[in-house]
Coordinates of C-alpha atoms in Angstrom, one line a residue:
M1 CA 117.2 -214.7 123.5
K2 CA 116.3 -211.6 125.6
K3 CA 119.4 -212.2 127.7
I4 CA 121.6 -212.4 124.5
I5 CA 120.1 -209.2 123.2
S6 CA 120.6 -207.5 126.5
I7 CA 124.3 -208.6 126.6
L8 CA 124.9 -207.4 123.0
T9 CA 123.2 -204.1 123.8
S10 CA 125.4 -203.6 126.8
I11 CA 128.5 -204.3 124.7
L12 CA 127.4 -201.8 122.0
L13 CA 126.7 -199.1 124.7
A14 CA 130.1 -199.7 126.3
T15 CA 132.0 -199.5 123.0
S16 CA 130.2 -196.3 122.1
V17 CA 131.1 -194.7 125.4
F18 CA 134.7 -196.0 125.4
A19 CA 135.2 -196.1 121.6
F20 CA 138.6 -196.8 120.3
E21 CA 140.3 -197.5 117.0
W22 CA 142.1 -200.8 116.5
G23 CA 143.7 -202.8 113.7
G24 CA 146.6 -205.0 112.8
M25 CA 148.9 -206.4 110.2
I26 CA 149.8 -209.9 109.2
G27 CA 153.1 -210.5 107.4
A28 CA 155.0 -213.4 105.9
S29 CA 158.6 -213.3 104.6
E30 CA 161.1 -215.7 103.1
Y31 CA 164.7 -214.9 102.6
T32 CA 168.2 -216.3 102.4
K33 CA 171.4 -214.8 103.6
D34 CA 175.1 -215.7 104.2
T35 CA 178.2 -216.1 102.2
I36 CA 177.9 -217.7 98.7
G37 CA 177.9 -221.5 99.0
N38 CA 176.9 -221.4 102.6
L39 CA 173.4 -219.9 102.5
S40 CA 170.9 -220.2 105.2
F41 CA 167.1 -220.0 104.6
K42 CA 164.6 -218.4 106.8
Q43 CA 160.8 -218.2 106.9
Y44 CA 159.2 -215.5 109.0
A45 CA 155.6 -214.9 110.0
D46 CA 154.4 -212.1 112.3
I47 CA 151.3 -210.4 113.5
D48 CA 151.0 -206.9 114.9
L49 CA 147.9 -205.6 116.8
W50 CA 147.4 -202.0 117.7
F51 CA 144.9 -199.7 119.3
R52 CA 144.3 -196.0 119.8
H53 CA 141.8 -194.3 122.1
A54 CA 141.2 -190.5 122.6
F55 CA 139.8 -189.6 126.0
S56 CA 139.6 -186.0 124.8
K57 CA 141.2 -183.7 122.2
N58 CA 144.2 -183.4 124.5
L59 CA 144.6 -186.8 126.1
S60 CA 144.9 -190.2 124.4
M61 CA 146.3 -193.7 124.8
A62 CA 147.9 -196.0 122.3
G63 CA 149.7 -199.3 122.1
D64 CA 150.7 -202.3 119.9
I65 CA 151.8 -205.8 120.5
F66 CA 153.9 -208.0 118.2
Y67 CA 154.4 -211.8 117.8
S68 CA 156.5 -213.6 115.3
F69 CA 157.6 -217.1 114.4
D70 CA 160.9 -217.8 112.6
Y71 CA 162.0 -221.0 111.0
N72 CA 165.7 -221.2 110.1
F73 CA 167.7 -223.7 108.0
D74 CA 171.5 -223.4 108.1
G75 CA 173.1 -224.5 104.9
S76 CA 176.5 -225.0 106.5
D77 CA 175.5 -227.9 108.7
F78 CA 172.0 -228.7 107.4
E79 CA 170.6 -227.9 110.8
S80 CA 167.1 -226.4 111.3
A81 CA 165.7 -224.4 114.2
S82 CA 162.8 -222.2 115.1
E83 CA 162.4 -219.1 117.3
R84 CA 159.4 -217.2 118.6
K85 CA 159.3 -213.6 119.7
L86 CA 156.7 -211.6 121.7
D87 CA 157.0 -207.9 122.3
L88 CA 154.9 -205.0 123.6
N89 CA 156.1 -202.4 121.1
S90 CA 154.4 -199.5 122.7
F91 CA 151.8 -198.7 125.4
F92 CA 151.6 -195.1 126.6
L93 CA 149.4 -192.3 127.7
K94 CA 149.9 -189.0 125.8
G95 CA 148.8 -185.5 126.5
D96 CA 149.2 -182.1 124.9
Y97 CA 148.1 -178.9 126.6
Q98 CA 148.6 -175.1 126.4
L99 CA 150.3 -173.5 129.4
G100 CA 147.7 -171.0 130.4
S101 CA 147.5 -168.0 128.0
S102 CA 151.2 -168.2 127.1
D103 CA 152.7 -169.1 123.7
W104 CA 154.0 -172.4 125.2
D105 CA 152.6 -175.8 124.9
I106 CA 153.4 -178.8 127.0
G107 CA 153.3 -182.5 126.0
F108 CA 154.0 -185.7 127.8
S109 CA 154.1 -189.4 127.3
V110 CA 154.0 -192.0 130.0
G111 CA 154.6 -195.7 129.5
R112 CA 156.5 -197.6 126.8
F113 CA 157.4 -195.3 123.8
V114 CA 160.2 -194.7 121.3
V115 CA 163.0 -192.2 121.8
A116 CA 165.8 -191.1 119.4
D117 CA 168.8 -188.8 119.8
A118 CA 169.8 -186.1 117.4
T119 CA 172.0 -188.5 115.4
S120 CA 169.5 -191.5 115.4
L121 CA 172.6 -193.7 115.7
V122 CA 173.3 -193.4 119.5
L123 CA 169.8 -194.1 120.7
A124 CA 166.8 -195.2 118.6
Q125 CA 164.6 -197.6 120.6
K126 CA 161.8 -198.1 123.1
I127 CA 162.1 -197.2 126.8
D128 CA 159.7 -197.6 129.8
G129 CA 159.5 -194.2 131.3
I130 CA 158.2 -190.6 130.9
G131 CA 158.9 -187.9 128.3
V132 CA 158.0 -184.2 128.6
S133 CA 158.3 -181.5 125.9
F134 CA 157.8 -177.8 125.8
S135 CA 157.3 -175.9 122.5
S136 CA 156.7 -172.2 121.8
A137 CA 155.3 -170.2 118.9
E138 CA 158.9 -168.9 118.3
N139 CA 159.9 -172.4 117.1
I140 CA 161.8 -173.3 120.2
S141 CA 161.3 -176.7 121.8
L142 CA 162.7 -178.4 124.9
K143 CA 162.5 -182.2 125.5
L144 CA 163.3 -184.2 128.6
Y145 CA 162.9 -188.0 128.9
G146 CA 163.9 -190.7 131.3
G147 CA 163.3 -194.4 131.5
Y148 CA 164.4 -198.0 132.1
T149 CA 165.4 -200.7 129.6
G150 CA 165.5 -203.8 131.8
F151 CA 162.0 -204.9 130.9
L152 CA 162.4 -204.7 127.1
N153 CA 162.8 -207.8 125.0
K154 CA 166.4 -208.3 124.0
K155 CA 165.3 -210.4 121.0
T156 CA 163.8 -207.3 119.3
N157 CA 165.9 -204.5 121.0
E158 CA 169.7 -205.0 120.5
M159 CA 171.7 -202.8 122.9
Y160 CA 175.5 -202.5 123.6
A161 CA 176.4 -204.2 126.9
P162 CA 179.9 -205.6 127.3
Y163 CA 179.2 -207.2 130.7
Y164 CA 175.6 -208.3 130.5
T165 CA 174.6 -212.0 130.6
E166 CA 171.3 -213.0 129.0
D167 CA 168.5 -214.4 131.0
E168 CA 166.1 -216.7 129.1
T169 CA 162.5 -216.3 130.3
F170 CA 158.9 -216.7 129.2
L171 CA 159.4 -219.9 127.2
E172 CA 162.3 -218.2 125.3
I173 CA 160.0 -215.8 123.5
Y174 CA 161.0 -212.9 125.8
T175 CA 164.6 -212.3 126.9
V176 CA 165.0 -209.6 129.6
N177 CA 167.2 -206.8 128.2
V178 CA 170.2 -204.8 129.5
P179 CA 169.2 -202.9 132.6
Y180 CA 170.1 -199.3 131.8
F181 CA 168.6 -196.1 133.2
I182 CA 168.5 -193.7 130.3
T183 CA 167.9 -189.9 130.4
G184 CA 168.2 -187.1 127.9
F185 CA 167.6 -183.4 127.5
S186 CA 167.5 -181.5 124.2
T187 CA 167.0 -178.0 122.9
N188 CA 165.7 -177.5 119.4
F189 CA 165.7 -174.3 117.4
E190 CA 163.6 -174.6 114.2
S191 CA 164.3 -172.1 111.4
L192 CA 166.8 -170.4 113.6
F193 CA 168.3 -168.6 110.5
A194 CA 167.7 -169.1 106.8
D195 CA 165.4 -172.0 107.6
Q196 CA 168.2 -173.8 109.3
N197 CA 167.4 -176.1 112.3
L198 CA 169.7 -176.5 115.3
C199 CA 169.6 -179.1 118.0
A200 CA 171.8 -179.6 121.1
E201 CA 171.3 -182.7 123.3
V202 CA 172.8 -184.4 126.4
L203 CA 172.0 -188.0 127.2
A204 CA 173.3 -190.7 129.5
A205 CA 172.9 -194.5 129.9
I206 CA 173.6 -195.6 133.5
D207 CA 174.2 -199.3 134.1
Q208 CA 172.1 -200.7 136.9
S209 CA 175.3 -202.2 138.4
L210 CA 177.2 -198.9 137.8
I211 CA 180.0 -200.7 136.0
Y212 CA 179.6 -199.4 132.5
N213 CA 178.2 -195.9 132.0
Q214 CA 178.0 -193.6 129.0
V215 CA 177.4 -189.9 128.6
Y216 CA 176.9 -188.3 125.2
V217 CA 176.8 -184.7 123.9
D218 CA 175.0 -184.3 120.5
F219 CA 174.8 -181.4 118.0
S220 CA 172.8 -181.4 114.7
L221 CA 172.2 -178.8 112.0
D222 CA 170.1 -179.3 108.9
G223 CA 168.1 -177.3 106.3
P224 CA 168.0 -176.2 102.7
I225 CA 171.1 -175.1 100.7
Y226 CA 169.4 -174.0 97.5
K227 CA 165.9 -174.8 96.3
S228 CA 165.6 -178.6 96.3
L229 CA 169.1 -179.2 97.7
Y230 CA 169.2 -180.0 101.4
Y231 CA 171.8 -181.2 104.0
A232 CA 171.9 -182.7 107.4
F233 CA 174.8 -182.9 109.8
A234 CA 175.0 -184.5 113.2
T235 CA 177.9 -185.3 115.6
S236 CA 178.2 -186.9 119.0
G237 CA 181.0 -187.1 121.6
E238 CA 180.9 -189.9 124.1
M239 CA 182.4 -190.2 127.6
I240 CA 182.8 -193.8 128.8
F241 CA 183.2 -194.8 132.5
D242 CA 184.2 -198.5 132.6
Q243 CA 185.0 -199.9 136.1
N244 CA 186.2 -203.2 134.7
A245 CA 188.7 -201.8 132.2
E246 CA 192.3 -200.8 132.8
K247 CA 191.4 -197.4 131.4
T248 CA 188.4 -196.5 133.5
F249 CA 187.7 -193.4 131.4
D250 CA 187.7 -193.2 127.6
W251 CA 186.0 -191.2 124.9
G252 CA 184.7 -191.7 121.4
A253 CA 183.3 -189.6 118.5
L254 CA 180.6 -189.9 115.8
A255 CA 180.0 -187.8 112.8
K256 CA 177.2 -188.1 110.2
F257 CA 176.6 -186.0 107.1
E258 CA 173.9 -186.2 104.4
I259 CA 173.2 -184.2 101.3
M260 CA 169.9 -184.7 99.5
Y261 CA 168.4 -183.5 96.3
F262 CA 164.6 -183.8 95.5
F263 CA 163.5 -184.0 91.9
N264 CA 160.0 -183.2 90.6
W265 CA 159.9 -186.4 88.5
N266 CA 158.3 -189.4 90.3
S267 CA 159.4 -188.2 93.8
L268 CA 163.0 -189.0 92.9
T269 CA 165.5 -188.4 95.7
L270 CA 169.3 -188.7 95.6
D271 CA 171.0 -189.0 99.0
A272 CA 174.8 -189.0 99.5
S273 CA 175.8 -189.8 103.0
A274 CA 178.8 -190.6 105.2
V275 CA 179.1 -191.9 108.8
Y276 CA 182.2 -192.1 110.9
M277 CA 182.7 -193.7 114.3
T278 CA 185.9 -194.1 116.2
D279 CA 186.9 -197.5 117.4
T280 CA 186.1 -196.4 121.0
F281 CA 182.6 -195.1 120.3
T282 CA 179.8 -197.4 121.6
P283 CA 176.2 -196.5 120.8
I284 CA 173.4 -197.5 123.2
S285 CA 171.2 -199.0 120.5
Q286 CA 172.7 -201.4 118.1
A287 CA 172.0 -200.9 114.3
E288 CA 173.4 -202.9 111.4
A289 CA 175.9 -201.0 109.2
S290 CA 176.4 -203.7 106.6
I291 CA 174.2 -206.5 105.4
D292 CA 176.5 -209.2 107.1
G293 CA 175.2 -208.0 110.5
A294 CA 178.2 -205.8 111.5
Y295 CA 177.0 -203.0 113.8
Y296 CA 177.8 -199.3 113.8
N297 CA 181.0 -199.4 115.8
S298 CA 184.6 -198.7 114.8
I299 CA 183.4 -198.0 111.2
M300 CA 183.2 -195.5 108.4
K301 CA 180.6 -195.9 105.8
T302 CA 179.9 -193.7 102.7
G303 CA 177.5 -194.2 99.8
L304 CA 174.8 -193.0 97.5
T305 CA 171.1 -193.9 97.5
A306 CA 168.4 -193.2 95.0
S307 CA 164.6 -193.7 95.6
A308 CA 161.6 -193.0 93.4
K309 CA 157.8 -193.7 93.4
F310 CA 156.1 -194.8 90.2
L311 CA 152.4 -194.7 89.4
G312 CA 151.8 -193.9 93.1
V313 CA 152.1 -197.6 94.1
L314 CA 155.6 -198.8 93.3
F315 CA 158.5 -197.6 95.5
V316 CA 162.0 -198.4 94.3
T317 CA 165.3 -197.9 96.2
L318 CA 168.9 -198.4 94.9
G319 CA 172.0 -198.0 97.1
V320 CA 175.7 -198.5 97.0
D321 CA 178.0 -198.1 100.1
A322 CA 181.7 -198.5 100.8
V323 CA 182.5 -199.8 104.2
F324 CA 185.7 -199.1 106.2
D325 CA 187.0 -200.5 109.5
D326 CA 188.5 -197.9 111.9
E327 CA 191.3 -198.6 114.3
N328 CA 193.3 -195.9 116.0
Y329 CA 191.7 -193.3 113.7
A330 CA 193.0 -195.0 110.6
P331 CA 190.1 -196.3 108.4
T332 CA 190.9 -199.4 106.4
Y333 CA 188.7 -200.4 103.4
S334 CA 186.8 -203.6 104.2
G335 CA 184.3 -203.9 101.3
I336 CA 181.5 -202.5 99.1
Q337 CA 177.9 -203.4 99.1
Y338 CA 174.8 -202.7 97.0
D339 CA 171.1 -203.1 97.7
V340 CA 167.9 -203.0 95.6
A341 CA 164.4 -202.9 97.1
L342 CA 161.0 -202.8 95.6
R343 CA 157.7 -202.2 97.4
Y344 CA 154.4 -202.6 95.6
Q345 CA 151.1 -201.4 97.2
V346 CA 148.7 -203.8 95.5
L347 CA 145.7 -202.5 97.4
D348 CA 145.2 -200.2 100.4
D349 CA 145.6 -203.2 102.7
L350 CA 147.9 -205.4 100.7
Q351 CA 151.7 -204.8 100.2
L352 CA 154.3 -206.9 98.4
S353 CA 158.0 -206.3 98.7
A354 CA 161.3 -207.8 97.5
S355 CA 165.0 -206.9 98.1
A356 CA 168.4 -208.1 97.2
A357 CA 171.8 -207.0 98.6
Q358 CA 175.4 -208.2 98.3
L359 CA 178.6 -207.3 100.1
F360 CA 181.9 -207.8 98.3
Y361 CA 184.8 -208.0 100.9
A362 CA 188.2 -206.3 100.4
D363 CA 189.7 -209.7 101.0
T364 CA 189.0 -211.3 97.6
T365 CA 189.6 -214.8 99.0
Q366 CA 186.5 -214.3 101.2
P367 CA 183.2 -215.2 99.5
S368 CA 180.7 -212.3 99.1
Y369 CA 177.8 -212.1 101.4
L370 CA 174.3 -212.3 99.8
S371 CA 170.8 -211.4 101.1
V372 CA 167.6 -212.0 99.1
K373 CA 164.2 -211.4 100.7
G374 CA 160.5 -211.4 99.6
S375 CA 157.5 -210.6 101.8
V376 CA 153.7 -210.0 101.8
R377 CA 151.8 -207.9 104.3
L378 CA 148.1 -207.6 104.9
S379 CA 146.6 -204.9 107.2
F380 CA 143.1 -205.0 108.7

């Protein structure tokens, strides 16, 4: 008994000296999606564990790990399959310090962390690397980051790679990702004039084999127009160096515009948006533009979204979007989609959510695409 008490005392002393916060979330979802009459069903369970530890007021460490199990039933051929995923979402050391007696602060992150470009459509994902930022009292900030993507899990981080061949490893729960070296530099001016914010950024994705390389130049501008009316504009130009193509150099363009109005009633927000990508523009990170799984590439999308919060616990979102295919700078209407989402915070640690979306194709002979989902999440 004395030995057990001694061990427990040692553990308590250790956790008091090296105290850290930790927690997690367990989720379960069930949904169906596909064209009408050809629906597939999917059950999804996941667990996410996280920790945070502060060594001092300026230096801390954080991380989280994710595991999921999927069960799929395909209504077209009545086949079933399962899939497991394991991912280290983040693991990094973070520091924030003042540069001497100056008005500048320096911050850094080392490890696996999330980065996003000025448009959030070119790059929005994890990297393994280092990021450094400088910020001044005059609302000027500089950011520089660099990292590698070859150790990420492709099952949870979709990236554009025309010549990459997947390599299944770790019992198929972890697929090694596209080996890019990514670097970026941005300059941000907050409240530059009339509370307007300006950002300029240059980033590059260099293929490990040096076959397919991309360089982007981004600009963004956002701020208030009048009282509760705001806007956000972002654009990106891409230079593509493809050693396997007949045209080894090409370029593409992206433009994104939003206008938002915030009401005092139940946190109601109206958001009108438009995104345009030329057929040659290829983002680094892959994000779905429509519910049938089409990615942002060679596309124009415009729509209206309304969101509100009722009784402090029920969050409702309604959206409608028109989708166009772009080829040779000539957008062609391809369909219209709607989506409805509800999220109910039952307790501080318990959340229920449900959503429904449907895409009606321009080709009326093609059945519409339907997605219906329900989920429950418990945090601890």
